CSV table of C-alpha atoms in Angstrom, one decimal:
chain,number,residue,atom,x,y,z
A,644,MET,CA,-21.8,-24.1,-58.6
A,645,PRO,CA,-23.9,-23.0,-61.4
A,646,PRO,CA,-27.6,-25.0,-61.3
A,647,ARG,CA,-27.7,-27.4,-63.8
A,648,ARG,CA,-30.4,-27.2,-66.5
A,649,ALA,CA,-33.3,-29.3,-65.8
A,650,ALA,CA,-34.1,-32.1,-68.2
A,651,ARG,CA,-36.9,-31.7,-70.5
A,652,PRO,CA,-39.6,-34.5,-69.5
A,653,ILE,CA,-39.5,-37.0,-72.0
A,654,THR,CA,-43.5,-37.0,-73.3
A,655,GLN,CA,-42.9,-39.4,-76.4
A,656,ILE,CA,-40.3,-41.7,-77.4
A,657,LYS,CA,-40.3,-42.3,-81.1
A,658,ARG,CA,-38.6,-45.5,-82.3
A,659,THR,CA,-38.1,-46.8,-85.9
A,660,GLY,CA,-38.6,-50.4,-86.7
A,661,ASP,CA,-40.2,-53.2,-84.4
A,662,MET,CA,-39.5,-52.7,-80.8
A,663,ASP,CA,-41.2,-54.2,-77.8
A,664,VAL,CA,-43.6,-51.5,-76.0
A,665,ASP,CA,-42.6,-52.7,-72.6
A,666,PHE,CA,-39.0,-52.1,-73.0
A,667,VAL,CA,-40.0,-48.7,-74.3
A,668,MET,CA,-42.0,-47.9,-71.0
A,669,PHE,CA,-39.3,-49.4,-68.7
A,670,GLU,CA,-36.9,-47.1,-70.2
A,671,ASN,CA,-39.0,-44.1,-69.9
A,672,ASP,CA,-39.4,-45.0,-66.2
A,673,PHE,CA,-35.8,-45.3,-65.5
A,674,LEU,CA,-35.0,-41.8,-67.0
A,675,GLN,CA,-37.7,-40.1,-64.7
A,676,ASN,CA,-36.5,-41.7,-61.6
A,677,LYS,CA,-32.8,-40.8,-62.4
A,678,ILE,CA,-33.9,-37.0,-63.0
A,679,LYS,CA,-35.7,-37.0,-59.8
A,680,ALA,CA,-32.6,-38.5,-57.6
A,681,THR,CA,-30.2,-35.6,-59.7
A,682,GLU,CA,-32.8,-33.0,-58.3
A,683,GLU,CA,-33.0,-34.1,-54.5
A,684,ALA,CA,-29.0,-34.3,-54.8
A,685,THR,CA,-28.8,-30.9,-56.0
A,686,GLU,CA,-31.4,-29.4,-53.3
A,687,LYS,CA,-29.4,-31.2,-50.2
A,688,ASN,CA,-26.5,-29.7,-51.9
A,689,ARG,CA,-28.0,-26.3,-51.8
A,690,GLU,CA,-29.0,-26.7,-48.2
A,691,LEU,CA,-25.6,-27.5,-46.9
A,692,ALA,CA,-24.2,-24.4,-48.6
A,693,ASP,CA,-26.7,-22.4,-46.8
A,694,GLN,CA,-25.8,-23.9,-43.5
A,695,GLU,CA,-22.2,-23.1,-44.2
A,696,ILE,CA,-22.8,-19.4,-44.9
A,697,VAL,CA,-25.1,-19.2,-41.7
A,698,LYS,CA,-22.2,-20.7,-39.7
A,699,ARG,CA,-19.8,-18.1,-41.2
A,700,ARG,CA,-21.9,-15.4,-40.8
A,701,LYS,CA,-22.1,-16.4,-37.1
A,702,THR,CA,-18.4,-16.6,-36.8
A,703,GLU,CA,-18.0,-13.1,-38.0
A,704,ASP,CA,-20.6,-11.8,-35.8
A,705,LYS,CA,-18.7,-13.5,-32.7
A,706,GLN,CA,-15.5,-11.7,-34.0
A,707,MET,CA,-17.2,-8.6,-34.2
A,708,GLN,CA,-18.5,-8.7,-30.5
A,709,PHE,CA,-15.0,-9.9,-29.2
A,710,TYR,CA,-13.7,-6.7,-31.0
A,711,ALA,CA,-16.7,-4.3,-29.2
A,712,ASP,CA,-15.7,-6.0,-26.0
A,713,ALA,CA,-12.0,-5.2,-26.4
A,714,GLN,CA,-12.9,-1.6,-27.0
A,715,ASP,CA,-14.8,-1.5,-23.8
A,716,VAL,CA,-12.0,-2.8,-21.7
A,717,ARG,CA,-9.4,-0.7,-23.2
A,718,ALA,CA,-12.2,2.6,-22.5
A,719,TYR,CA,-12.4,1.1,-18.9
A,720,LEU,CA,-8.5,0.5,-18.2
A,721,SER,CA,-8.2,4.3,-19.9
A,722,MET,CA,-10.4,5.7,-17.2
A,723,LYS,CA,-8.6,4.0,-14.4
A,724,HIS,CA,-5.7,5.3,-15.4
A,725,ASN,CA,-6.9,8.8,-15.3
A,726,GLU,CA,-8.6,8.0,-12.3
A,727,LYS,CA,-5.3,7.0,-10.8
A,728,ASN,CA,-3.3,9.9,-12.1
A,729,ARG,CA,-6.2,12.4,-10.5
A,730,LYS,CA,-5.5,10.8,-7.2
A,731,LYS,CA,-1.9,11.0,-7.6
A,732,GLN,CA,-2.0,14.9,-8.3
A,733,TYR,CA,-4.5,15.1,-5.0
A,734,TYR,CA,-2.0,13.4,-2.8
A,735,GLU,CA,0.9,15.5,-4.1
A,736,LYS,CA,-1.0,18.6,-3.7
A,737,LYS,CA,-1.9,17.4,-0.2
A,738,LEU,CA,1.4,16.3,0.7
A,739,GLN,CA,2.8,20.0,-0.5
A,740,ASP,CA,0.3,21.9,1.4
A,741,THR,CA,1.3,19.9,4.5
A,742,ARG,CA,4.9,20.8,4.0
A,743,GLU,CA,4.3,24.5,3.5
A,744,ARG,CA,1.9,24.3,6.8
A,745,TYR,CA,5.0,22.6,8.6
A,746,LYS,CA,7.5,25.1,7.2
A,747,ASN,CA,5.2,27.9,8.5
A,748,LEU,CA,4.8,26.1,11.8
A,749,LEU,CA,8.7,26.0,11.9
A,750,THR,CA,9.0,29.6,11.1
A,751,ASP,CA,6.4,30.6,13.7
A,752,LEU,CA,8.2,28.5,16.2
A,753,GLN,CA,11.7,30.0,15.6
A,754,SER,CA,10.4,33.5,16.1
A,755,LYS,CA,8.7,32.8,19.3
A,756,LEU,CA,12.1,30.9,20.5
A,757,ASP,CA,13.9,34.1,19.8
A,758,LYS,CA,11.6,36.0,22.1
A,759,LEU,CA,11.9,33.4,24.8
A,760,LYS,CA,15.7,34.1,25.2
A,761,GLN,CA,15.2,37.1,27.0
A,762,SER,CA,15.3,35.6,30.3
A,763,GLN,CA,16.8,32.4,31.9
A,764,ASP,CA,13.5,30.8,32.6
A,765,ILE,CA,12.0,31.5,29.1
A,766,GLU,CA,15.4,29.9,27.9
A,767,LEU,CA,15.0,26.7,30.0
A,768,THR,CA,11.5,26.3,28.8
A,769,GLN,CA,12.8,26.5,25.4
A,770,LEU,CA,15.4,23.9,26.3
A,771,THR,CA,12.8,21.6,27.8
A,772,ASN,CA,10.4,21.8,24.6
A,773,THR,CA,13.3,21.4,22.2
A,774,LEU,CA,14.4,18.4,24.0
A,775,LYS,CA,11.0,16.9,24.2
A,776,ALA,CA,10.5,17.3,20.5
A,777,ASN,CA,13.9,15.6,19.9
A,778,LYS,CA,12.9,12.7,21.9
A,779,THR,CA,9.7,12.4,20.1
A,780,ARG,CA,11.3,12.3,16.9
A,781,ARG,CA,13.8,9.7,18.1
A,782,ASP,CA,10.9,7.7,19.0
A,783,SER,CA,9.3,8.5,15.6
A,784,LEU,CA,12.6,7.2,14.1
A,785,ALA,CA,12.6,4.1,16.1
A,786,THR,CA,9.0,3.5,14.8
A,787,VAL,CA,10.0,4.3,11.2
A,788,ALA,CA,12.9,1.5,11.6
A,789,ALA,CA,10.3,-0.8,12.7
A,790,LEU,CA,8.0,0.0,10.0
A,791,GLU,CA,11.1,-0.4,7.4
A,792,ASN,CA,12.0,-3.8,9.0
A,793,GLN,CA,8.4,-5.1,8.5
A,794,LEU,CA,8.2,-3.7,4.9
A,795,LYS,CA,11.5,-5.6,4.3
A,796,ARG,CA,10.0,-8.5,5.4
A,797,GLU,CA,7.0,-8.0,3.5
A,798,ILE,CA,9.1,-7.5,0.3
A,799,ALA,CA,11.3,-10.8,0.9
A,800,GLU,CA,7.7,-12.4,1.3
A,801,ALA,CA,6.7,-11.1,-1.9
A,802,GLU,CA,9.6,-11.9,-3.8
A,803,GLN,CA,9.7,-15.1,-2.6
A,804,THR,CA,5.7,-15.6,-3.6
A,805,MET,CA,6.8,-14.3,-7.0
A,806,LYS,CA,9.6,-16.6,-7.2
A,807,THR,CA,7.3,-19.4,-6.6
A,808,GLU,CA,4.3,-18.2,-8.6
A,809,SER,CA,7.0,-17.7,-11.4
A,810,LYS,CA,8.3,-21.3,-11.3
A,811,HIS,CA,4.7,-22.6,-10.9
A,812,GLN,CA,3.9,-20.7,-14.0
A,813,GLY,CA,6.7,-21.7,-16.1
A,814,ILE,CA,5.9,-25.5,-15.1
A,815,GLN,CA,2.3,-24.7,-16.0
A,816,MET,CA,3.5,-23.2,-19.7
A,817,SER,CA,5.8,-25.6,-20.4
A,818,GLN,CA,3.1,-28.4,-19.4
A,819,ALA,CA,0.6,-26.5,-21.8
A,820,HIS,CA,3.0,-26.0,-24.4
A,821,ALA,CA,3.8,-30.0,-24.1
A,822,GLU,CA,0.0,-30.9,-24.3
A,823,TYR,CA,-0.6,-28.3,-27.1
A,824,SER,CA,2.1,-29.7,-29.1
A,825,ASP,CA,1.1,-33.7,-28.4
A,826,LEU,CA,-2.5,-32.5,-28.9
A,827,VAL,CA,-1.7,-30.9,-32.3
A,828,GLY,CA,0.5,-33.9,-33.4
A,829,ARG,CA,-2.1,-36.2,-32.3
A,830,HIS,CA,-4.7,-34.3,-34.3
A,831,GLU,CA,-2.8,-34.2,-37.6
A,832,LYS,CA,-1.9,-37.6,-37.1
A,833,GLU,CA,-5.5,-38.8,-36.7
A,834,LEU,CA,-7.0,-36.1,-39.1
A,835,LYS,CA,-4.4,-37.9,-41.8
A,836,GLU,CA,-5.5,-41.4,-40.5
A,837,SER,CA,-9.4,-40.3,-40.9
A,838,VAL,CA,-8.6,-39.0,-44.4
A,839,MET,CA,-7.1,-42.3,-45.5
A,840,ARG,CA,-9.9,-44.1,-44.0
A,841,GLU,CA,-12.2,-41.7,-45.4
A,842,GLU,CA,-11.0,-42.0,-48.8
A,843,ALA,CA,-11.2,-45.7,-48.6
A,844,LYS,CA,-14.6,-45.7,-47.7
A,845,ASN,CA,-15.6,-43.0,-50.1
A,846,ARG,CA,-15.8,-45.8,-52.8
A,847,SER,CA,-18.6,-47.4,-51.4
A,848,MET,CA,-20.2,-44.7,-48.9
A,849,THR,CA,-23.7,-43.5,-49.4
A,850,GLN,CA,-24.8,-39.8,-49.3
A,851,GLU,CA,-26.2,-40.3,-45.5
A,852,ASN,CA,-22.9,-42.0,-44.2
A,853,LEU,CA,-21.1,-39.1,-45.6
A,854,GLU,CA,-23.1,-36.4,-43.8
A,855,ASN,CA,-22.9,-38.4,-40.5
A,856,THR,CA,-19.3,-38.6,-40.8
A,857,VAL,CA,-19.1,-34.9,-41.4
A,858,ILE,CA,-20.9,-33.9,-38.6
A,859,GLU,CA,-18.9,-36.2,-36.2
A,860,MET,CA,-15.8,-34.6,-37.4
A,861,MET,CA,-17.2,-31.2,-36.8
A,862,ILE,CA,-18.3,-32.0,-33.2
A,863,GLU,CA,-14.7,-33.1,-32.5
A,864,LYS,CA,-12.9,-30.0,-33.8
A,865,ASP,CA,-15.5,-28.0,-31.6
A,866,ALA,CA,-14.3,-30.1,-28.7
A,867,GLU,CA,-10.6,-29.7,-29.4
A,868,LYS,CA,-11.3,-26.2,-30.0
A,869,THR,CA,-13.1,-25.6,-26.5
A,870,LYS,CA,-10.2,-27.5,-25.0
A,871,LEU,CA,-7.6,-25.1,-26.5
A,872,THR,CA,-9.5,-22.0,-25.3
A,873,ASN,CA,-9.6,-23.1,-21.8
A,874,GLU,CA,-5.8,-23.9,-21.7
A,875,VAL,CA,-5.2,-20.0,-23.2
A,876,LYS,CA,-7.6,-18.6,-20.5
A,877,LYS,CA,-5.8,-20.2,-17.8
A,878,SER,CA,-2.3,-19.0,-19.3
A,879,LYS,CA,-3.8,-15.3,-19.4
A,880,ALA,CA,-4.8,-15.6,-15.9
A,881,ILE,CA,-1.4,-16.9,-14.9
A,882,ALA,CA,0.4,-14.1,-16.7
A,883,GLU,CA,-2.1,-11.6,-15.0
A,884,ARG,CA,-1.1,-12.8,-11.5
A,885,ASN,CA,2.4,-12.7,-12.3
A,886,THR,CA,1.9,-9.0,-13.3
A,887,GLU,CA,0.2,-8.2,-10.3
A,888,LEU,CA,2.8,-9.5,-8.1
A,889,MET,CA,5.5,-7.6,-10.0
A,890,GLU,CA,3.3,-4.3,-9.4
A,891,LYS,CA,3.2,-5.1,-5.7
A,892,ASN,CA,6.9,-5.7,-5.6
A,893,LYS,CA,7.5,-2.7,-7.3
A,894,GLN,CA,5.4,-0.6,-5.2
A,895,LEU,CA,6.9,-2.0,-1.9
A,896,TYR,CA,10.5,-0.9,-3.1
A,897,MET,CA,9.2,2.6,-3.7
A,898,ASN,CA,7.8,2.5,-0.2
A,899,ARG,CA,11.2,1.3,1.2
A,900,ASP,CA,13.2,3.8,-0.7
A,901,LEU,CA,10.7,6.9,0.7
A,902,LEU,CA,11.1,5.4,4.0
A,903,GLN,CA,14.9,5.4,3.8
A,904,SER,CA,14.7,8.9,2.7
A,905,GLU,CA,12.4,9.9,5.6
A,906,CYS,CA,14.9,8.2,8.0
A,907,ASP,CA,17.8,10.0,6.7
A,908,SER,CA,16.1,13.4,6.7
A,909,LEU,CA,15.0,12.7,10.4
A,910,GLN,CA,18.6,11.9,11.4
A,911,LYS,CA,19.6,15.1,10.2
A,912,ARG,CA,17.2,17.2,11.7
A,913,ILE,CA,17.8,15.2,15.1
A,914,SER,CA,21.4,15.8,14.6
A,915,LYS,CA,21.0,19.4,14.1
A,916,ASN,CA,18.6,19.8,17.0
A,917,ASP,CA,21.4,17.8,19.3
A,918,ALA,CA,24.0,20.5,18.3
A,919,THR,CA,21.4,23.2,19.1
A,920,ILE,CA,20.6,21.6,22.3
A,921,ARG,CA,24.3,21.1,23.2
A,922,THR,CA,24.8,25.0,22.3
A,923,PHE,CA,21.9,26.1,24.5
A,924,VAL,CA,23.3,23.9,27.4
A,925,ASP,CA,26.9,25.4,27.0
A,926,GLU,CA,25.2,28.7,27.1
A,927,LEU,CA,23.6,27.8,30.1
A,928,LYS,CA,26.8,26.8,32.0
A,929,ALA,CA,28.5,29.7,30.6
A,930,HIS,CA,25.8,31.8,32.3
A,931,ASP,CA,25.9,30.1,35.3
A,932,GLN,CA,29.6,30.2,35.6
A,933,LYS,CA,29.3,33.8,35.2
A,934,LEU,CA,27.0,34.5,37.6
A,935,LYS,CA,28.8,32.2,40.2
A,936,ILE,CA,32.0,34.1,39.6
A,937,ASP,CA,29.9,37.5,40.1
A,938,ALA,CA,28.7,36.3,43.6
A,939,GLU,CA,31.9,35.3,44.5
A,940,SER,CA,33.5,38.6,43.6
A,941,GLU,CA,30.6,40.3,45.4
A,942,GLU,CA,31.5,38.1,48.5
A,943,VAL,CA,35.0,39.2,48.4
A,944,SER,CA,34.2,42.7,48.3
A,945,ASP,CA,31.8,42.3,51.2
A,946,ASN,CA,34.5,40.7,53.1
A,947,GLU,CA,37.2,43.3,52.4
A,948,GLU,CA,34.8,46.1,53.2
A,949,GLN,CA,33.9,44.4,56.9
A,950,GLU,CA,37.5,43.7,57.6
A,951,LYS,CA,38.2,47.9,57.4
A,952,PRO,CA,36.3,48.8,60.6
A,953,SER,CA,38.4,48.6,63.8
A,954,ALA,CA,38.6,46.0,66.0
A,955,LYS,CA,37.0,47.9,68.8
A,956,GLU,CA,33.6,47.0,67.6
A,957,SER,CA,31.4,45.0,69.7
A,958,PRO,CA,31.4,41.1,69.3
A,959,LYS,CA,27.6,41.6,68.1
A,960,ALA,CA,28.8,43.4,64.9
A,961,SER,CA,30.9,40.7,63.8
A,962,VAL,CA,28.2,38.2,64.0
A,963,VAL,CA,26.2,40.2,61.3
A,964,PRO,CA,28.5,39.0,58.2
A,965,GLU,CA,28.2,35.7,59.3
A,966,LEU,CA,24.7,35.7,59.0
A,967,GLN,CA,24.5,37.0,55.7
A,968,THR,CA,27.3,34.7,54.4
A,969,SER,CA,24.8,31.9,55.9
A,970,GLU,CA,21.9,33.3,54.3
A,971,ARG,CA,23.8,33.8,50.9
A,972,GLU,CA,24.9,29.9,51.3
A,973,ALA,CA,21.2,29.0,51.8
A,974,ASN,CA,20.1,30.8,48.7
A,975,GLU,CA,22.6,29.1,46.7
A,976,ASN,CA,21.4,25.9,48.0
A,977,SER,CA,18.0,26.6,47.2
A,978,LYS,CA,18.6,27.2,43.6
A,979,PRO,CA,17.2,24.3,41.4
A,980,ASP,CA,19.2,21.5,39.7
A,981,ARG,CA,18.9,22.1,36.1
A,982,GLU,CA,19.7,18.4,35.2
A,983,GLN,CA,17.2,17.0,37.7
A,984,LEU,CA,14.5,19.2,36.6
A,985,LEU,CA,15.4,18.0,32.8
A,986,ASN,CA,15.4,14.5,34.2
A,987,ALA,CA,12.1,14.8,36.0
A,988,PHE,CA,10.6,16.7,33.0
A,989,PHE,CA,11.6,13.7,30.6
A,990,ASP,CA,10.0,11.0,32.9
A,991,ASP,CA,6.8,12.7,33.3
A,992,SER,CA,6.5,13.4,29.6
A,993,VAL,CA,7.3,9.9,28.5
A,994,ASN,CA,4.9,8.3,31.2
A,995,THR,CA,2.1,10.4,30.1
A,996,LEU,CA,2.8,9.7,26.5
A,997,CYS,CA,3.0,6.2,27.2
A,998,THR,CA,-0.3,6.6,29.4
A,999,SER,CA,-2.2,8.3,26.4
A,1000,ILE,CA,-1.3,5.6,23.9
A,1001,VAL,CA,-2.3,2.6,26.4
A,1002,LYS,CA,-5.9,4.6,26.7
A,1003,ILE,CA,-5.9,4.8,22.9
A,1004,LEU,CA,-5.1,1.1,22.5
A,1005,GLN,CA,-7.8,0.3,25.0
A,1006,VAL,CA,-10.1,1.8,22.8
A,1007,ILE,CA,-9.0,0.5,19.6
A,1008,ASP,CA,-8.1,-3.1,20.7
A,1009,GLN,CA,-10.5,-4.0,23.5
A,1010,PRO,CA,-10.0,-7.6,23.9
A,1011,HIS,CA,-6.4,-6.9,24.9
A,1012,ALA,CA,-6.7,-3.8,27.0
A,1013,ASP,CA,-6.1,-5.6,30.2
A,1014,GLU,CA,-2.9,-6.8,28.7
A,1015,TYR,CA,-1.7,-3.3,27.9
A,1016,VAL,CA,-2.4,-2.0,31.1
A,1017,GLN,CA,-0.2,-4.6,33.2
A,1018,PHE,CA,2.3,-4.0,30.4
A,1019,HIS,CA,2.4,-0.4,31.4
A,1020,GLU,CA,2.4,-1.0,35.2
A,1021,VAL,CA,5.6,-3.5,34.8
A,1022,PHE,CA,7.9,-0.9,33.1
A,1023,ASN,CA,8.5,1.7,36.3
A,1024,THR,CA,11.6,3.1,35.4
A,1025,PHE,CA,12.8,5.9,32.8
A,1026,GLU,CA,14.6,3.2,30.4
A,1027,GLY,CA,11.8,0.7,30.7
A,1028,ARG,CA,9.4,3.8,29.7
A,1029,LYS,CA,11.4,4.1,26.4
A,1030,LYS,CA,11.0,0.6,25.7
A,1031,GLU,CA,7.4,0.6,26.3
A,1032,LEU,CA,7.0,3.5,24.3
A,1033,ARG,CA,8.7,2.1,21.3
A,1034,PHE,CA,6.6,-1.0,21.7
A,1035,LEU,CA,3.5,1.0,22.0
A,1036,MET,CA,3.9,3.0,18.8
A,1037,SER,CA,4.7,-0.2,16.8
A,1038,LYS,CA,1.5,-1.6,17.9
A,1039,LEU,CA,-0.7,1.2,17.3
A,1040,GLY,CA,0.9,1.5,13.8
A,1041,ASN,CA,-0.4,-2.1,13.2
A,1042,LEU,CA,-3.9,-1.4,14.2
A,1043,THR,CA,-6.8,0.6,12.7
A,1044,PHE,CA,-10.0,1.9,14.0
A,1045,GLU,CA,-13.4,2.9,12.4
A,1046,ASN,CA,-14.3,6.6,12.3
A,1047,ASN,CA,-16.8,6.6,14.8
A,1048,GLN,CA,-14.5,5.3,17.4
A,1049,LYS,CA,-12.2,8.5,17.6
A,1050,GLU,CA,-14.9,10.2,19.7
A,1051,LEU,CA,-14.1,7.4,22.3
A,1052,LEU,CA,-10.4,8.5,22.9
A,1053,PRO,CA,-9.8,10.2,25.8
A,1054,PRO,CA,-8.9,13.9,26.1
A,1055,ILE,CA,-5.4,14.8,26.4
A,1056,GLY,CA,-4.4,16.8,29.5
A,1057,LEU,CA,-1.6,18.6,31.2
A,1058,GLU,CA,-1.9,17.5,34.7
A,1059,ASN,CA,1.3,15.2,34.7
A,1060,ILE,CA,3.3,17.9,33.1
A,1061,GLU,CA,5.4,20.0,35.6
A,1062,GLY,CA,7.9,22.8,35.1
A,1063,VAL,CA,6.7,23.9,31.6
A,1064,ASP,CA,4.8,26.7,30.2
A,1065,GLN,CA,1.4,24.9,29.8
A,1066,GLU,CA,-0.3,27.6,27.5
A,1067,PHE,CA,3.1,27.5,25.2
A,1068,THR,CA,2.6,23.6,25.3
A,1069,LYS,CA,-0.9,23.5,24.3
A,1070,LYS,CA,-0.5,26.0,21.6
A,1071,ASN,CA,2.4,24.3,19.8
A,1072,LEU,CA,2.0,20.4,20.8
A,1073,ILE,CA,-1.6,19.5,22.3
A,1074,ASP,CA,-3.6,21.5,19.6
A,1075,PRO,CA,-1.5,20.3,16.5
A,1076,GLN,CA,-1.9,16.9,17.8
A,1077,ASN,CA,-5.7,17.2,18.3
A,1078,LYS,CA,-5.9,18.6,14.9
A,1079,ALA,CA,-3.7,15.8,13.2
A,1080,ILE,CA,-6.0,13.2,14.9
A,1081,LEU,CA,-9.1,14.7,13.7
A,1082,GLU,CA,-7.6,15.0,10.2
A,1083,PHE,CA,-6.2,11.3,9.9
A,1084,ALA,CA,-8.6,9.4,11.7
A,1085,GLY,CA,-10.6,8.6,8.6
A,1086,PRO,CA,-7.9,7.5,6.5
A,1087,ILE,CA,-6.5,5.5,9.2
A,1088,GLY,CA,-9.8,3.8,9.6
A,1089,ASN,CA,-9.4,2.9,5.6
A,1090,ASP,CA,-6.0,1.3,6.4
A,1091,GLU,CA,-4.1,3.9,4.8
A,1092,PHE,CA,-1.8,4.3,8.1
A,1093,PRO,CA,1.6,3.2,6.5
A,1094,GLU,CA,1.1,5.8,3.5
A,1095,LEU,CA,0.3,8.5,5.8
A,1096,ILE,CA,3.4,7.6,8.2
A,1097,ALA,CA,5.7,7.7,5.0
A,1098,THR,CA,4.7,11.2,3.8
A,1099,GLN,CA,2.7,13.0,6.3
A,1100,PHE,CA,3.6,12.4,10.0
A,1101,PHE,CA,7.3,12.4,10.0
A,1102,GLN,CA,8.1,15.3,7.3
């Protein structure tokens, strides 16, 4: 609005005719007061315009600050995304290396097994080690099944939680929209009423009352704006919580699919190992049958040769074949029973494994150490040991321990294993197990045990 042109001061009023001097002075004072009031009103209008400009600049500064904060958040999220991709590549590379090491280990083991087929004792050792590996994988499969059941329960709980949160979020959003609609309608109604009241009052309102009314209206608008901002923040928080639950549910589904694929691959390997074991058993039975037939044929030939001499020989000569026959029967009876040896080996292996896990649990879960020992003493049969082994493996999978506790674990010995080549067992079973404990002790302490079970232990 252009400034008004200042009125020129009235220095002299020229009048013509006969006029009273008092009336001239009164008119001059009235004009001076009116000019002064006009200048004061102009100054107040300029101050109000300056205040509005300052407020508008503050609003623009706030918008620029909000844009800068949004840029920082976008950069932070991009950094997190890149970090997550690098971590994923690292674990994929580590998984690939582990699988290559596992393939190399299988190749070396196969070559050694081919060499061990040269004699019957080496074949028996190979069979027992293969059976033990098969039993360990079966127990591992039972552990994976237990983990899968636990994962299914967690998925069900997460789905229920997500449904509850979604329902609660929908209720809150509907309430927020209803409150917002009511607030907007009430605000429009109040604004119309206030405008009508102000139009009615403006006819007789002074400048001071008008300024107070404008200030009160601005305060009310700021309060309403703050309330709406809080409602928007609550809605954003609910949406973020819903997104987190959806991501968690997606991760759980991925873990379940991974465990299912691992279970299928383990089942195939176990079936293949069972077929190999049956083949070995059939070969051993055929070999035993062949040895038995050869022994019987030799015995028949010896009997025929002994019947050829004349009956004139003394009774002492007839006693010699009987002694040879009795010695041969004693040698046959002294041969070890393969099935009994295998059962004894399985019993000793499962008992030793249960004892080792109990010792580990005594270190990790010290408040329940006595309970594990009593639980171990109750199951004194082979079937009971198998049930105990499944329970202890599942219990071990649900516990964690710190890195400094791995030194407290007892060493793994071979004093309870009989009938097995100890050097071969130590090289192919004990040393890899110790290496795995040292390699995965840190991640287990950091609560990464389920991921490692799904990716590393049961490949």
